[in-house]
PDB file of C-alpha atoms in Angstrom:
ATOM      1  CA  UNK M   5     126.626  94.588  94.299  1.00 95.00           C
ATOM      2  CA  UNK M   6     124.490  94.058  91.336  1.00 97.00           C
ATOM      3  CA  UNK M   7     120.911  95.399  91.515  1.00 98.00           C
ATOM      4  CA  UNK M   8     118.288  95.362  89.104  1.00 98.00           C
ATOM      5  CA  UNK M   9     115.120  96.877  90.043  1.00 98.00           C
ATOM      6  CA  UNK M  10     112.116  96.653  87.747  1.00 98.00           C
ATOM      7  CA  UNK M  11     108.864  98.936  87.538  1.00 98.00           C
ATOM      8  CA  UNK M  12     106.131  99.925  85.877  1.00 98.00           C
ATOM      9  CA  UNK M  13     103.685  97.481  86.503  1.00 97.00           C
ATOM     10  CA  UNK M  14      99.935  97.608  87.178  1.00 97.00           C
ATOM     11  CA  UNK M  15      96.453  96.568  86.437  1.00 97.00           C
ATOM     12  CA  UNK M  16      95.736  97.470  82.525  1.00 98.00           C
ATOM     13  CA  UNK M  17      93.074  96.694  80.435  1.00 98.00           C
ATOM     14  CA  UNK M  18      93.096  94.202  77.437  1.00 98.00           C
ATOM     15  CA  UNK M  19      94.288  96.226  74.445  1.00 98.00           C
ATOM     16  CA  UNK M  20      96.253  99.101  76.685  1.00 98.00           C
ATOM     17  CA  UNK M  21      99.399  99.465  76.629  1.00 98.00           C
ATOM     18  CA  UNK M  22     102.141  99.327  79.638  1.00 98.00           C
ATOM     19  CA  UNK M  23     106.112 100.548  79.768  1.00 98.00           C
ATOM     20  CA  UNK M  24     108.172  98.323  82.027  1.00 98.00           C
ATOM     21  CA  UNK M  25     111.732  99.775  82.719  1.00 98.00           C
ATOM     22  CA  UNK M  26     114.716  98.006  84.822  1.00 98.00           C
ATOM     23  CA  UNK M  27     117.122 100.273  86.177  1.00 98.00           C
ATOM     24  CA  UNK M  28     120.604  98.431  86.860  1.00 98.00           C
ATOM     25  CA  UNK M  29     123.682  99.424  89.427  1.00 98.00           C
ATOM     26  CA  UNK M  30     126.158  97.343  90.291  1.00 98.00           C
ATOM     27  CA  UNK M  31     128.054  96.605  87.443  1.00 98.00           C
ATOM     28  CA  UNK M  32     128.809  98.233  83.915  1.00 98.00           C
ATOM     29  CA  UNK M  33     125.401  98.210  82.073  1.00 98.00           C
ATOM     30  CA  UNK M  34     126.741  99.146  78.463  1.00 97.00           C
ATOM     31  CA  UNK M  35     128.808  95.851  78.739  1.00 97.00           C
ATOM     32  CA  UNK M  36     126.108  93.462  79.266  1.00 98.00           C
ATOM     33  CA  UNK M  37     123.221  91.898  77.180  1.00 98.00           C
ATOM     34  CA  UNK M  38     119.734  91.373  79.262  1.00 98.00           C
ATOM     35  CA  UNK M  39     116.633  89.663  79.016  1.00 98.00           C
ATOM     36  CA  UNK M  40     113.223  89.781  80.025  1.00 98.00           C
ATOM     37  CA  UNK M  41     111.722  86.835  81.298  1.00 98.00           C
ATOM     38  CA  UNK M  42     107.754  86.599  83.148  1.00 98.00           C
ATOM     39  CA  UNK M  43     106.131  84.044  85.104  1.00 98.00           C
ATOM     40  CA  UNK M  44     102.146  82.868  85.149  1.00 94.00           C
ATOM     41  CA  UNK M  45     100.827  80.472  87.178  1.00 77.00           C
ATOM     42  CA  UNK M  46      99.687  78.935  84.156  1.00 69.00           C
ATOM     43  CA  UNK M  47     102.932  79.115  81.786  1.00 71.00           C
ATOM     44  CA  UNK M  48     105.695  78.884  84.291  1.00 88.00           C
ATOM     45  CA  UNK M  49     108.981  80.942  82.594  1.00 97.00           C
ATOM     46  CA  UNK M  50     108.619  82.248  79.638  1.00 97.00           C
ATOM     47  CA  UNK M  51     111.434  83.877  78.031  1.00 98.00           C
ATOM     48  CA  UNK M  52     110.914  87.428  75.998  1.00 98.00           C
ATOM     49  CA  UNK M  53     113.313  88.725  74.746  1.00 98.00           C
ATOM     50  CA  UNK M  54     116.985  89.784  74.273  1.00 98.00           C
ATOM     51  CA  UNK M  55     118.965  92.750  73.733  1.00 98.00           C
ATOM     52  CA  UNK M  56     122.837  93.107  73.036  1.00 97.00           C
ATOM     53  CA  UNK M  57     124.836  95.285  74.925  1.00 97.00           C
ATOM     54  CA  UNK M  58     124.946  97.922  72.227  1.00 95.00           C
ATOM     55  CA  UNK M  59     121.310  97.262  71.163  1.00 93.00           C
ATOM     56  CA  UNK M  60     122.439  96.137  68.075  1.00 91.00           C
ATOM     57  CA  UNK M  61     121.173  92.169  68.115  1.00 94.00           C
ATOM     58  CA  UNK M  62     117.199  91.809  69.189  1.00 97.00           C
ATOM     59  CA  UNK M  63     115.262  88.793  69.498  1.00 97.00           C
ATOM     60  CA  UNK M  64     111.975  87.939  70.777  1.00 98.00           C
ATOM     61  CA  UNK M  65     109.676  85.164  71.369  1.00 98.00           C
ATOM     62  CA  UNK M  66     106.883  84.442  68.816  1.00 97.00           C
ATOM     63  CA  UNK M  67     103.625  85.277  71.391  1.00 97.00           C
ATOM     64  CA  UNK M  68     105.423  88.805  71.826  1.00 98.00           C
ATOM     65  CA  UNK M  69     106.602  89.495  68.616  1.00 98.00           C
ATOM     66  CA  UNK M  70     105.052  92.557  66.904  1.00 97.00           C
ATOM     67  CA  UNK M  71     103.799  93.375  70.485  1.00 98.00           C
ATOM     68  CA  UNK M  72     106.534  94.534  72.961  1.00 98.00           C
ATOM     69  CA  UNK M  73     109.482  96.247  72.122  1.00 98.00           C
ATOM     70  CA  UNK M  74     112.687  95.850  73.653  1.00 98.00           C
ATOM     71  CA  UNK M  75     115.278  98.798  74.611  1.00 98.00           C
ATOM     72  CA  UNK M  76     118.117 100.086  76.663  1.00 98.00           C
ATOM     73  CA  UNK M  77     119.682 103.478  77.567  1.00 98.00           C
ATOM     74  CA  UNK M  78     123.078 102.828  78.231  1.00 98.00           C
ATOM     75  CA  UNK M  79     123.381 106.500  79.492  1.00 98.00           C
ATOM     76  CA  UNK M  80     120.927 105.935  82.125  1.00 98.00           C
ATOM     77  CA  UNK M  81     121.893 102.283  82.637  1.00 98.00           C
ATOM     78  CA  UNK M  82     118.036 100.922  82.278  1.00 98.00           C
ATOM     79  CA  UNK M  83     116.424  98.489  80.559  1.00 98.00           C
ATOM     80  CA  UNK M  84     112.897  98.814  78.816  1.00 98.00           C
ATOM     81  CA  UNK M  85     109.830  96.177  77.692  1.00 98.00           C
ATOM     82  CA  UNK M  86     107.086  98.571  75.899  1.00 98.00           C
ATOM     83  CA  UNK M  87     104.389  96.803  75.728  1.00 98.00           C
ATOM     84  CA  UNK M  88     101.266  97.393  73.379  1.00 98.00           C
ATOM     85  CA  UNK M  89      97.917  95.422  72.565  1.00 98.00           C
ATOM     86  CA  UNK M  90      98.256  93.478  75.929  1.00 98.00           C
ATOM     87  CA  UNK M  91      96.325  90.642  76.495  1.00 97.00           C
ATOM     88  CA  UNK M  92      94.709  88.457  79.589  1.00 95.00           C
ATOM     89  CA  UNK M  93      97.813  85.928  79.254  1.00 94.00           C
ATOM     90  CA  UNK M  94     100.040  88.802  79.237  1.00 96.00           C
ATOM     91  CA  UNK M  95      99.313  88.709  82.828  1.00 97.00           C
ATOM     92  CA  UNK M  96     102.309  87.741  84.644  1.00 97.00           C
ATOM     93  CA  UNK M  97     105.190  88.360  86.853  1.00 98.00           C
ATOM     94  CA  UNK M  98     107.852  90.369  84.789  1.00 98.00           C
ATOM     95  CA  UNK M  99     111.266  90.182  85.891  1.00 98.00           C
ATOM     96  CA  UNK M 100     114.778  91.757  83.821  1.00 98.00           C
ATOM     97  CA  UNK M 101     117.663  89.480  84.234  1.00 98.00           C
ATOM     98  CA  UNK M 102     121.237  90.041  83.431  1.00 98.00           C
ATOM     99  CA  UNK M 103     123.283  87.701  80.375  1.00 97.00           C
ATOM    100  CA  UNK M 104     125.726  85.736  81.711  1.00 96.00           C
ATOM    101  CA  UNK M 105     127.682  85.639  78.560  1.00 89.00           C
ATOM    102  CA  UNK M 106     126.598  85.464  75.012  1.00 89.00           C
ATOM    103  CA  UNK M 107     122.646  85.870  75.221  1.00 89.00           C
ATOM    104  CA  UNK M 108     122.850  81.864  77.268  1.00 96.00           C
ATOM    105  CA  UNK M 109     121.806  82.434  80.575  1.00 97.00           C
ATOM    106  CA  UNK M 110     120.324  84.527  83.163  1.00 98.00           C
ATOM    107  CA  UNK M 111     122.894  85.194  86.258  1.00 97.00           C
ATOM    108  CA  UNK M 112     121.006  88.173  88.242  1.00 98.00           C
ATOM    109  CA  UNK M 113     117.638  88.885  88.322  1.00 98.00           C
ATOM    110  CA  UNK M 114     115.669  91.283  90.002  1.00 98.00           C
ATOM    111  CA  UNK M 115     112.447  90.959  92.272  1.00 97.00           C
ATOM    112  CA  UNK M 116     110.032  91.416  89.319  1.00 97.00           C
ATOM    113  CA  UNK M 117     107.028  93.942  88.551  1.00 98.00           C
ATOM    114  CA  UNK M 118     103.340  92.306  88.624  1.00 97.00           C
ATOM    115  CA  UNK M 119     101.556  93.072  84.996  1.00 98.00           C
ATOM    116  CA  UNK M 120      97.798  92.291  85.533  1.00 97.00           C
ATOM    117  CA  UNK M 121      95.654  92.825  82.224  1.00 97.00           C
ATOM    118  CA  UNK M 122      91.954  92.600  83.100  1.00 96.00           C
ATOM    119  CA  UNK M 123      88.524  94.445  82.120  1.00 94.00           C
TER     120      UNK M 123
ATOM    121  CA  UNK V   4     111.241  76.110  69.762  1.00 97.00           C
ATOM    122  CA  UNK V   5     112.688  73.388  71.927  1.00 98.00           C
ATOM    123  CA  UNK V   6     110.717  71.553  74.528  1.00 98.00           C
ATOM    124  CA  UNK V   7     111.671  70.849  77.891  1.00 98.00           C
ATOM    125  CA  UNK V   8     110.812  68.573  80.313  1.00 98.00           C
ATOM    126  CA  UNK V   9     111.561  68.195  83.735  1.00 98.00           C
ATOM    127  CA  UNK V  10     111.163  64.996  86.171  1.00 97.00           C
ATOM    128  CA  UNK V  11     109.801  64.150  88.607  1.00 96.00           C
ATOM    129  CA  UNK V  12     107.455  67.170  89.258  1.00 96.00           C
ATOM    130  CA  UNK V  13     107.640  67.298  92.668  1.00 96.00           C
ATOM    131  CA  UNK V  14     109.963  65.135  94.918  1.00 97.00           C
ATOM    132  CA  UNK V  15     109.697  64.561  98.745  1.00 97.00           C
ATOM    133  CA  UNK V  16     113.273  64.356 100.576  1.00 96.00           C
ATOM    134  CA  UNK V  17     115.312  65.081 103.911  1.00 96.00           C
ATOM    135  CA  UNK V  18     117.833  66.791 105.057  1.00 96.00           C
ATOM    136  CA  UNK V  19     120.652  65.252 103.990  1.00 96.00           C
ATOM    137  CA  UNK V  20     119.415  63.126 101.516  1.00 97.00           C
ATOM    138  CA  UNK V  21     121.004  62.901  98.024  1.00 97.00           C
ATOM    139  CA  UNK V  22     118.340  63.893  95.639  1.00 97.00           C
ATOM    140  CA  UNK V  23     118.770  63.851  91.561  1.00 98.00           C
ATOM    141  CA  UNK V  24     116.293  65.928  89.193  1.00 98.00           C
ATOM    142  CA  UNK V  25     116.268  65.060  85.407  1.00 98.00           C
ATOM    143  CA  UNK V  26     115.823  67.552  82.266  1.00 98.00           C
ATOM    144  CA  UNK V  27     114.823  66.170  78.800  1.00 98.00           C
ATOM    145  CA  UNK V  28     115.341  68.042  75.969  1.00 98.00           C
ATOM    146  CA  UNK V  29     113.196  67.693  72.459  1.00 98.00           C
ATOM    147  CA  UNK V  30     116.362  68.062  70.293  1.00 98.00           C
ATOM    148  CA  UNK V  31     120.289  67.651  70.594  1.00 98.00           C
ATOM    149  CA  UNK V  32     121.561  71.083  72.456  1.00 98.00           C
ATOM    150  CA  UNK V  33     125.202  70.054  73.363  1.00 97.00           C
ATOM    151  CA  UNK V  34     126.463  70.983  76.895  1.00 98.00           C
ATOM    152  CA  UNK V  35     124.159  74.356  76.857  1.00 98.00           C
ATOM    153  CA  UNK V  36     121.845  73.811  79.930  1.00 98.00           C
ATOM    154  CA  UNK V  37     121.264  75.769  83.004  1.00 98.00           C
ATOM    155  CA  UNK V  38     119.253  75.600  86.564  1.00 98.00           C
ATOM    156  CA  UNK V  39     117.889  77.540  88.653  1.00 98.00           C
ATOM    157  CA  UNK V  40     116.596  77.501  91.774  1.00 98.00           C
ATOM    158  CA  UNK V  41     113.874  79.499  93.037  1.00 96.00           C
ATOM    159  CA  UNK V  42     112.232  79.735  96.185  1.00 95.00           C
ATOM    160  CA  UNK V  43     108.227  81.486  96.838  1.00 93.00           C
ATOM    161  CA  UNK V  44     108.238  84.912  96.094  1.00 92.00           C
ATOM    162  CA  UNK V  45     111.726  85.235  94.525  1.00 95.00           C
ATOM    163  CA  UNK V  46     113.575  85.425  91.392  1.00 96.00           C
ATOM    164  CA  UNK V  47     114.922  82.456  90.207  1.00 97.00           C
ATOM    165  CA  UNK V  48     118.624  81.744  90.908  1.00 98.00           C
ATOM    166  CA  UNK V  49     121.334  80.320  88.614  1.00 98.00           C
ATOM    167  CA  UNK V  50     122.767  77.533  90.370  1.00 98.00           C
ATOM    168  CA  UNK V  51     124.612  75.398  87.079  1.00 98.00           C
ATOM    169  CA  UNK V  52     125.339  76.898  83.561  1.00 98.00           C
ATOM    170  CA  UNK V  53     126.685  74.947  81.000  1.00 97.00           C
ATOM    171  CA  UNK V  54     125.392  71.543  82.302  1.00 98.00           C
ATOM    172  CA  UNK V  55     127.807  71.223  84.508  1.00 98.00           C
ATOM    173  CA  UNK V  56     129.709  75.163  85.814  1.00 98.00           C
ATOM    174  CA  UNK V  57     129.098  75.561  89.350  1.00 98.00           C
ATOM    175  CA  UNK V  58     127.606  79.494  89.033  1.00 97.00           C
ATOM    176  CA  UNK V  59     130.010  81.800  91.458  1.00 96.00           C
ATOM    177  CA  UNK V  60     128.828  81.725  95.376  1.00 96.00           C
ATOM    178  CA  UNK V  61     126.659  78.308  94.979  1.00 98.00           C
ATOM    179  CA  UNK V  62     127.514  75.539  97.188  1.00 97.00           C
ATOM    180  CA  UNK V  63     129.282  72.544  96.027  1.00 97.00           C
ATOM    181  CA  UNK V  64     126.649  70.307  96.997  1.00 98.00           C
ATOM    182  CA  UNK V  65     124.878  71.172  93.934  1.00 98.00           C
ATOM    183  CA  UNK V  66     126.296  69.528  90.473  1.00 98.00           C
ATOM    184  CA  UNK V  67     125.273  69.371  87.296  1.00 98.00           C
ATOM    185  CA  UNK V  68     125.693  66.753  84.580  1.00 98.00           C
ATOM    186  CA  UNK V  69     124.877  65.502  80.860  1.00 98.00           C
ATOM    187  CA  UNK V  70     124.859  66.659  77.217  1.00 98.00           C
ATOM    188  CA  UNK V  71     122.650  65.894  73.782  1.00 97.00           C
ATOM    189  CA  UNK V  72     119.076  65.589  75.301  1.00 98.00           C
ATOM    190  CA  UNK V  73     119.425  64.076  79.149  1.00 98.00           C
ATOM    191  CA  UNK V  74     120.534  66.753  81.838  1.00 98.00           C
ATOM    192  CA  UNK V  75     120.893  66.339  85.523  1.00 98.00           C
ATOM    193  CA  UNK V  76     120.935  68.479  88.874  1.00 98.00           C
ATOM    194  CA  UNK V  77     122.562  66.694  91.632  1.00 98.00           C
ATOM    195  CA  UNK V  78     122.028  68.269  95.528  1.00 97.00           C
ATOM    196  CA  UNK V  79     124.547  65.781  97.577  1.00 95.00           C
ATOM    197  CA  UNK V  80     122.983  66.303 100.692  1.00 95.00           C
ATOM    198  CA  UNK V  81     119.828  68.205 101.072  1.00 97.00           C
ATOM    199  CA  UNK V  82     120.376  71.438 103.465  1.00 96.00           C
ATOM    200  CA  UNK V  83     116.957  73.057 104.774  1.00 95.00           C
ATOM    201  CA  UNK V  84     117.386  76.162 102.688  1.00 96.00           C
ATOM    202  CA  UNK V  85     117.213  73.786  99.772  1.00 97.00           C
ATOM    203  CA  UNK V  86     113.671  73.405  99.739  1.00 94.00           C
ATOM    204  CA  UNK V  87     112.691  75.281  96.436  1.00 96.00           C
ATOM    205  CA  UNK V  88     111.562  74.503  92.918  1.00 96.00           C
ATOM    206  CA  UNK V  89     114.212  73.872  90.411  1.00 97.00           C
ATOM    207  CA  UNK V  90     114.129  74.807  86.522  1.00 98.00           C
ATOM    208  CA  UNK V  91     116.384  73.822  84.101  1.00 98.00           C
ATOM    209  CA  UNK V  92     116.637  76.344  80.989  1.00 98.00           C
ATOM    210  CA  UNK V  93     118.291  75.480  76.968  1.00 98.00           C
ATOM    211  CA  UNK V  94     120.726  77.787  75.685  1.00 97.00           C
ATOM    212  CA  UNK V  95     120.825  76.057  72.502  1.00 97.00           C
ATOM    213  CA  UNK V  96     118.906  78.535  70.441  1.00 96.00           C
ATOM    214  CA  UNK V  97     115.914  81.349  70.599  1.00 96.00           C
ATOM    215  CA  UNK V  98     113.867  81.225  72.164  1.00 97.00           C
ATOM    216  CA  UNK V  99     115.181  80.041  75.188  1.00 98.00           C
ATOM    217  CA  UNK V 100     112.758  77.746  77.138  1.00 98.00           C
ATOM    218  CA  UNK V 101     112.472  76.324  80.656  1.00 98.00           C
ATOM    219  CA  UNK V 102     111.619  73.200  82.019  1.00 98.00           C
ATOM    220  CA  UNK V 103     107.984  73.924  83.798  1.00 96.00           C
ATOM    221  CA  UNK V 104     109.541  73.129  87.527  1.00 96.00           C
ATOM    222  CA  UNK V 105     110.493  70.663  89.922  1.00 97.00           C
ATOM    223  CA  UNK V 106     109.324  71.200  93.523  1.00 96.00           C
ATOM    224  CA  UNK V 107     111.842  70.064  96.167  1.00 97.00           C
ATOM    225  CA  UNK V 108     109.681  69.214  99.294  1.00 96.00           C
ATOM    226  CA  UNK V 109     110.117  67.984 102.888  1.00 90.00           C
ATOM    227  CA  UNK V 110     109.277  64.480 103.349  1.00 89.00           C
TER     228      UNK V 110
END
């Protein structure tokens, strides 16, 4: 069945920087875009970014641009957020999620990696 | 970006009622509209893609319908385990935005 299973997270200070990976089984990671997606209290979903299957097509959301990089090693079937100059409403629930079909929607998730960023 | 909003925010029901959620979008984005479900201390589920494609293994008491700006998520008749918060999601364009929740409650 398909499993994605983030890590990385942890308490960081503002301006630090954090690596978030998302290692996938289940299913044929080099065919398949994915997504990260986090969750505040405060800003419900928020959308990231986006990475083709090949790496090739990249998109992010404005408050990340610049900030966090997305990646993917097809070899090791995992899924990457880098993510540099963090801030307090970085803080969030960060969770990978698997495309669907053409970069749409979201059809398996997994359980999510806590990113608090505090002095 | 496009906006979306969700009504009501939270809804009271029963078991077996027939409850109906509504998703506004701030522009025109076709038939490309998800939900999701998601329950405390999960990851959201897809329940409806395309405004209106039951996603694989979801029960058929969930429907989805609409296009343009005005969505809807249909639950027929409420089943315990539907209890949850619901988010609808554009696919229009980047970024992709979600509705900021409705929360399904018992009455």
């Amino acid at each position: 069945q398909v499993q994605l299973v983030e890590s990385g997270g942890g308490v960081v200070q503002p301006g630090r920087s954090l690596r978030l990976s998302c290692a996938a089984s289940g299913f044929t990671f080099s065919t398949f875009a994915m997504h990260w997606v986090r969750q505040s209290p405060g800003k419900g979903l928020e959308w990231l970014a986006f990475i083709w299957h090949d790496g090739n097509n990249i998109y992010y959301a404005d408050s990340v641009k610049g900030r966090f990089t997305i990646s993917r090693d097809n070899s090791k079937n995992t899924l990457y957020l880098q993510m540099n100059s963090l801030r307090a409403e970085d803080t969030a629930m960060y969770y990978c999620a698997r495309d669907l079909g053409k970069g749409r929607y979201f059809d398996y998730w997994g359980r999510g990696t806590p990113v608090t960023v505090s002095s | 970006d496009i906006q979306m909003t969700q009504s009501p925010s939270s809804v009271f029901a029963s078991v077996g009622d027939r409850v109906t959620i509504t998703c506004r979008a701030s522009q025109g984005i076709g038939s490309l509209l998800a939900w999701y479900q998601q329950k405390p201390g999960k990851a959201p589920n897809l329940l409806i893609y395309s405004a209106s494609s039951l996603q694989s293994g979801v029960p058929s008491r969930f429907s989805g319908s609409g296009s343009g700006r005005d969505f809807t998520l249909t639950i027929s008749s409420l089943q315990p385990e539907d209890f949850a918060t619901y988010f609808c999601q554009q696919a229009n364009s980047f970024p992709r935005t979600f509705g900021q929740g409705t929360k399904l409650e018992i009455k």
